[in-house]
PDB file of C-alpha atoms in Angstrom:
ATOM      1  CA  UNK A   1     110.197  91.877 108.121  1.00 93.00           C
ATOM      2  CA  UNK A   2     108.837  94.955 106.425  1.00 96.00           C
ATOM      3  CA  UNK A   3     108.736  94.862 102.233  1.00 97.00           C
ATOM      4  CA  UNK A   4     107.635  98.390 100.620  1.00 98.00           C
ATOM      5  CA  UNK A   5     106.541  97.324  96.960  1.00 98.00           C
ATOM      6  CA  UNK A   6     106.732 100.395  94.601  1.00 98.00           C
ATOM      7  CA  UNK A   7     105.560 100.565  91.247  1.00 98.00           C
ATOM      8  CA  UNK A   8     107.265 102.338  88.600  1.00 98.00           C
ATOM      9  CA  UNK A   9     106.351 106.579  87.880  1.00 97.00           C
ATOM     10  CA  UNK A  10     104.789 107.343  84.792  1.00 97.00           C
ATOM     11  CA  UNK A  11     106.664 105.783  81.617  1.00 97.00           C
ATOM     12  CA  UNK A  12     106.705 107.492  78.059  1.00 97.00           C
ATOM     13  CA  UNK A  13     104.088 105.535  76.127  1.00 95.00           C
ATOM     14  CA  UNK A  14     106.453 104.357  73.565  1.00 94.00           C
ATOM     15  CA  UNK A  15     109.951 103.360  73.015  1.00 96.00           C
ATOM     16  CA  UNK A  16     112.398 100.944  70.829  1.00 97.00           C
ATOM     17  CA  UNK A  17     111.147  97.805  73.576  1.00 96.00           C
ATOM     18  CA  UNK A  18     108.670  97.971  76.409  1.00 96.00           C
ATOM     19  CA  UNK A  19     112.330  97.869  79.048  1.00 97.00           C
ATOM     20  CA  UNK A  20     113.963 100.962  77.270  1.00 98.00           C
ATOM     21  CA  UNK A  21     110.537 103.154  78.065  1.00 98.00           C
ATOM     22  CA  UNK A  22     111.807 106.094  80.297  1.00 98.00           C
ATOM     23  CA  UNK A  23     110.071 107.749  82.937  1.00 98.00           C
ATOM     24  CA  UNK A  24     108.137 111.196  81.843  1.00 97.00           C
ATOM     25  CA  UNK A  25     108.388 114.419  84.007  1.00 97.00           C
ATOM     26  CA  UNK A  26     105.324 113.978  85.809  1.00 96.00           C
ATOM     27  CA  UNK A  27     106.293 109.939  86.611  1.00 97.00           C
ATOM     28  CA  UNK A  28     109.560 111.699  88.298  1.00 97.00           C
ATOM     29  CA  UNK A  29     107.626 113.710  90.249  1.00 97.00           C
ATOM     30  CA  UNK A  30     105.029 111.100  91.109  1.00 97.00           C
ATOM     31  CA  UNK A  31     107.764 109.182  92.542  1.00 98.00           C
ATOM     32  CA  UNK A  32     109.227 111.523  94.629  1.00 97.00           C
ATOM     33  CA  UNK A  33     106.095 112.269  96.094  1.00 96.00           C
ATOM     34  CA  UNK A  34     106.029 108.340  97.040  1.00 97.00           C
ATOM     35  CA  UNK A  35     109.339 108.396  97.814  1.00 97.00           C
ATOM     36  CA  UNK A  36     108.789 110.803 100.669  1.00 96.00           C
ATOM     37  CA  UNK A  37     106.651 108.343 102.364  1.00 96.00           C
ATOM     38  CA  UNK A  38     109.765 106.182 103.128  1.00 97.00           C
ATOM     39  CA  UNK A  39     111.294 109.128 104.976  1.00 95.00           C
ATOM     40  CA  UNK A  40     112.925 107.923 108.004  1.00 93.00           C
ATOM     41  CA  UNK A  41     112.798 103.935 106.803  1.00 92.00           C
ATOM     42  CA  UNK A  42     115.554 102.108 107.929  1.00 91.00           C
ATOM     43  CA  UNK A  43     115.891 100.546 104.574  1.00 95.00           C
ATOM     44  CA  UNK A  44     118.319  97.937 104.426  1.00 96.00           C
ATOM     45  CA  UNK A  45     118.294  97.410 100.179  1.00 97.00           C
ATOM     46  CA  UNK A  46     116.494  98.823  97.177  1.00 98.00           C
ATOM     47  CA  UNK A  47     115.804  96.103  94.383  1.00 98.00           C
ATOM     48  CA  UNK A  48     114.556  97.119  90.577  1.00 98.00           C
ATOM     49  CA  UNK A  49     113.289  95.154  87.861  1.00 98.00           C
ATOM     50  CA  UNK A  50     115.997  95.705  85.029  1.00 98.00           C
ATOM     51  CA  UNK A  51     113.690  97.904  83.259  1.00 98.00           C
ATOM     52  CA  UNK A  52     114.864 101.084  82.537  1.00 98.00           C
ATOM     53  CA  UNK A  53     111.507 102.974  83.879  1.00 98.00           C
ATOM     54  CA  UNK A  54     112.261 100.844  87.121  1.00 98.00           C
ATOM     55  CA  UNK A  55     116.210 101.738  87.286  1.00 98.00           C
ATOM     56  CA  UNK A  56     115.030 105.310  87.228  1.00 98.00           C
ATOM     57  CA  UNK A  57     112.181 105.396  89.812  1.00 98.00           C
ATOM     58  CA  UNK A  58     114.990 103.404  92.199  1.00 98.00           C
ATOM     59  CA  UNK A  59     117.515 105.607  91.415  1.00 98.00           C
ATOM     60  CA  UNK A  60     115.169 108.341  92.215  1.00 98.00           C
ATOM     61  CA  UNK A  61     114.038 107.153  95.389  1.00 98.00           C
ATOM     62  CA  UNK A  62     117.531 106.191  96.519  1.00 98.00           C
ATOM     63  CA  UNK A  63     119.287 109.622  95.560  1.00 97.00           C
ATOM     64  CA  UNK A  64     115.726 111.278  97.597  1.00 97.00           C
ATOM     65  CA  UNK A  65     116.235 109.215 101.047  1.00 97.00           C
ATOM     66  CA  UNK A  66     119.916 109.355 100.881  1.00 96.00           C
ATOM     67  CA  UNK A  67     120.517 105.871 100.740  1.00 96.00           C
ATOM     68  CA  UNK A  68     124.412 104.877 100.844  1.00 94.00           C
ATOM     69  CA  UNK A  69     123.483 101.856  99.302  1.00 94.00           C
ATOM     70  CA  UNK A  70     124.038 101.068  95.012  1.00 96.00           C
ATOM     71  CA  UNK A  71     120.259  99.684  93.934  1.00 97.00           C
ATOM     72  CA  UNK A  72     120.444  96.209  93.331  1.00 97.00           C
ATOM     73  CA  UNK A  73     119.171  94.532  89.857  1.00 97.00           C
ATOM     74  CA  UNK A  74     116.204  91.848  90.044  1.00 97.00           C
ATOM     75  CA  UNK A  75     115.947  90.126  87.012  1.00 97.00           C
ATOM     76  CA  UNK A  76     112.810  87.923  88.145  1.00 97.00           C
ATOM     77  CA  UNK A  77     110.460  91.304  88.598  1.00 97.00           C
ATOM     78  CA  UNK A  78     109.463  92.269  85.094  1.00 97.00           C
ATOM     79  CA  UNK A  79     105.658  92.715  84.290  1.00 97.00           C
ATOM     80  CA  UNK A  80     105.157  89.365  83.638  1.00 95.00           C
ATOM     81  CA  UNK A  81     107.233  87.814  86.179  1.00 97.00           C
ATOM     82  CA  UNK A  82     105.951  84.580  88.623  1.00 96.00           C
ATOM     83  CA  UNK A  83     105.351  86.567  92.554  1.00 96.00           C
ATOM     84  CA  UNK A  84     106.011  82.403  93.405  1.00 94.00           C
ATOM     85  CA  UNK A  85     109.394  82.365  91.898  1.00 93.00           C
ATOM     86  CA  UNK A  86     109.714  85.600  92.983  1.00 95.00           C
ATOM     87  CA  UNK A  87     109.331  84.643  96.840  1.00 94.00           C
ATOM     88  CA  UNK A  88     112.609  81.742  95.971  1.00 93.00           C
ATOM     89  CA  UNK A  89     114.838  84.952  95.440  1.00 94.00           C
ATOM     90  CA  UNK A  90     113.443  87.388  98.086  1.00 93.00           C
ATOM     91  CA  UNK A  91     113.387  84.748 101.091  1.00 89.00           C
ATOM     92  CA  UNK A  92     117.551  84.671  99.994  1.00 90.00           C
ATOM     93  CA  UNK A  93     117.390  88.166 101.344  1.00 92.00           C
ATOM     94  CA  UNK A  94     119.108  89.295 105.041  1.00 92.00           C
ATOM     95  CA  UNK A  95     117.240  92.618 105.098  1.00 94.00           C
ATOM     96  CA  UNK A  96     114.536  92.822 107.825  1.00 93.00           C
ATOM     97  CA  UNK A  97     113.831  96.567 105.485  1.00 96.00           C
ATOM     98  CA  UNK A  98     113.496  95.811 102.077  1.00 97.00           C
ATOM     99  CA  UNK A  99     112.275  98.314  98.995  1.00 98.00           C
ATOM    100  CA  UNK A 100     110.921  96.338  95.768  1.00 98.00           C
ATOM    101  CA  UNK A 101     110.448  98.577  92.394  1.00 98.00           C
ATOM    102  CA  UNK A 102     108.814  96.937  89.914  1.00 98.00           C
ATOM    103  CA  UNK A 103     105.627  96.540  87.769  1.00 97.00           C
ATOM    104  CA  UNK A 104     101.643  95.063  87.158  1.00 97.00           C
ATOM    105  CA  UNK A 105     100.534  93.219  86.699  1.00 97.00           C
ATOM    106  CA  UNK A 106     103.639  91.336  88.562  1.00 98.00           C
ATOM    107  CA  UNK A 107     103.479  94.121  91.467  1.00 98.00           C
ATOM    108  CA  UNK A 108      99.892  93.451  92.186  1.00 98.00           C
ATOM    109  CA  UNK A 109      99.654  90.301  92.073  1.00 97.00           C
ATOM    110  CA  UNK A 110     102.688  89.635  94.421  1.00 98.00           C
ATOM    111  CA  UNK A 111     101.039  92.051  96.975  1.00 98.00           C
ATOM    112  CA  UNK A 112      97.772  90.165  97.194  1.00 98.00           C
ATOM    113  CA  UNK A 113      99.432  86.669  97.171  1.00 97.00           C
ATOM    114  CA  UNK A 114     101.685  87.511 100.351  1.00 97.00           C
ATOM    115  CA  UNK A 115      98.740  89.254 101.955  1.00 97.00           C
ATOM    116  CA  UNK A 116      96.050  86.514 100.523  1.00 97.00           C
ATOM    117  CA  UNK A 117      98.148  83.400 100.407  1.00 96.00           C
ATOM    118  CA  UNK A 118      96.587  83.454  96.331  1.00 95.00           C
ATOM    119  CA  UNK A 119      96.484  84.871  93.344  1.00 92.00           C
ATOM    120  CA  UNK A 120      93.104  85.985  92.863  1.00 95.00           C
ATOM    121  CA  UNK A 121      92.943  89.368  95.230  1.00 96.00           C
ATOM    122  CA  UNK A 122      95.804  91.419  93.259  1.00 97.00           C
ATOM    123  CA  UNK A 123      96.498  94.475  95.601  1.00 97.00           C
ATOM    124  CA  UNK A 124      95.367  97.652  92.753  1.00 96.00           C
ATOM    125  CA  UNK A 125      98.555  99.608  92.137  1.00 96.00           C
ATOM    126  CA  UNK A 126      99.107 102.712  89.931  1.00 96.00           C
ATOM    127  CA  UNK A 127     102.261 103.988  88.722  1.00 97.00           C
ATOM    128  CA  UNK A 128     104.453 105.639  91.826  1.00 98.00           C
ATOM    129  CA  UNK A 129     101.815 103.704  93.642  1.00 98.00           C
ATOM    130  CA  UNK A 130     103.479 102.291  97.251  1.00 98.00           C
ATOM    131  CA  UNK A 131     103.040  98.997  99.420  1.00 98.00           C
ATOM    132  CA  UNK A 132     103.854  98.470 102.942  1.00 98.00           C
ATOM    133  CA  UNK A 133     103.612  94.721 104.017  1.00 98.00           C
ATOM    134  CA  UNK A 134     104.677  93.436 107.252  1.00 97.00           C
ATOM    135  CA  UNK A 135     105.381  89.708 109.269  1.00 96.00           C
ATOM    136  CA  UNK A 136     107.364  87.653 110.536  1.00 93.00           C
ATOM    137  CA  UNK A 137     108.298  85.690 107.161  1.00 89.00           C
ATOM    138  CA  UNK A 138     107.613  86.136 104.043  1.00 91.00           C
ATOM    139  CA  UNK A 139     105.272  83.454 103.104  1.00 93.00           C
ATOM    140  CA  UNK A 140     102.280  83.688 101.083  1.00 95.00           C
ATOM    141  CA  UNK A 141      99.016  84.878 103.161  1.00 96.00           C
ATOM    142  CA  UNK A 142     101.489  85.453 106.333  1.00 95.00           C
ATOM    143  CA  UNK A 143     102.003  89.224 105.184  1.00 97.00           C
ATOM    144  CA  UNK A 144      99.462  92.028 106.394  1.00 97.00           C
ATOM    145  CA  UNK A 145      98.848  95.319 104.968  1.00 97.00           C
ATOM    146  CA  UNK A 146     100.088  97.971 106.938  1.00 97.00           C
ATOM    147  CA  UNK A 147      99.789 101.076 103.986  1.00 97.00           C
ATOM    148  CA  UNK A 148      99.069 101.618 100.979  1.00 97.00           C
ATOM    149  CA  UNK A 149      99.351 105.268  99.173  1.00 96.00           C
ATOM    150  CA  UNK A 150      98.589 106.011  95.449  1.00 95.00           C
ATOM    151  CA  UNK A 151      99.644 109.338  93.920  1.00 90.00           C
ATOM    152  CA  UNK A 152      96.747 111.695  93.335  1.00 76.00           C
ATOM    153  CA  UNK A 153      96.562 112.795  89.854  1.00 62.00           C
ATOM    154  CA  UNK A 154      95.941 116.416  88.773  1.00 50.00           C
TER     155      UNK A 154
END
């Protein structure tokens, strides 16, 4: 199983609630710089938190690699969701290619605890910032790190 964990572009610092903030120009283009490092994937689903920053950086992604595919809603990946509760819904999953969109400190700390098998190594992640994990299941400290790339900022 492959799992690409992407964090969210750029966000406007303020809006009416933290899940209406929108992504700013340069968080678009962030992301589809990241987004061209899934090029060729053979994705089998995109998931986003229900935040509206993370709707847009999936929607972005999806509309960049051509995806057929509608970008599926994950309620339990919101900034201060549980990466073990997490892991209940994502083990449900069929897709042997699976993109994540979400956000920290959730992100990083669901990174290190599939790579770690705990919570205390959270995987640093910027915004547009991209994961690559790979193994044979998705269990907690069964997941290795096969790439990591963080938008350069200018």
């Amino acid at each position: 199983m492959r799992l690409w964990l992407l964090r969210h572009g750029e966000a406007e610092p303020r809006a009416r609630t933290d899940a209406e903030r929108e992504l700013t120009r340069h968080g678009r283009k962030d992301v589809l710089h990241s987004a061209a490092q899934l090029a060729g994937r053979p994705l089998g689903a995109i998931l986003a938190s229900p935040y509206v920053r993370a709707q847009q950086t999936a929607e972005l992604v999806r509309d960049a690699l051509g995806f057929r595919g509608a970008v599926g809603t994950a309620p339990w990946s919101t900034p201060e969701s549980d990466p073990r509760e997490a892991l209940n819904f994502l083990a449900e999953r069929s897709e042997q290619d699976l993109l994540l969109v979400t956000h920290n400190p959730f992100v990083s700390d669901l990174a290190g605890f599939l790579i770690h098998g705990h919570r205390q190594e959270p995987v640093p992640m910027g915004t547009a910032s991209l994961v690559e994990l790979e193994g044979d299941l998705l269990i907690p400290g069964l997941m290795s790190l096969r790439s990591i790339h963080h938008v350069r900022r200018h």
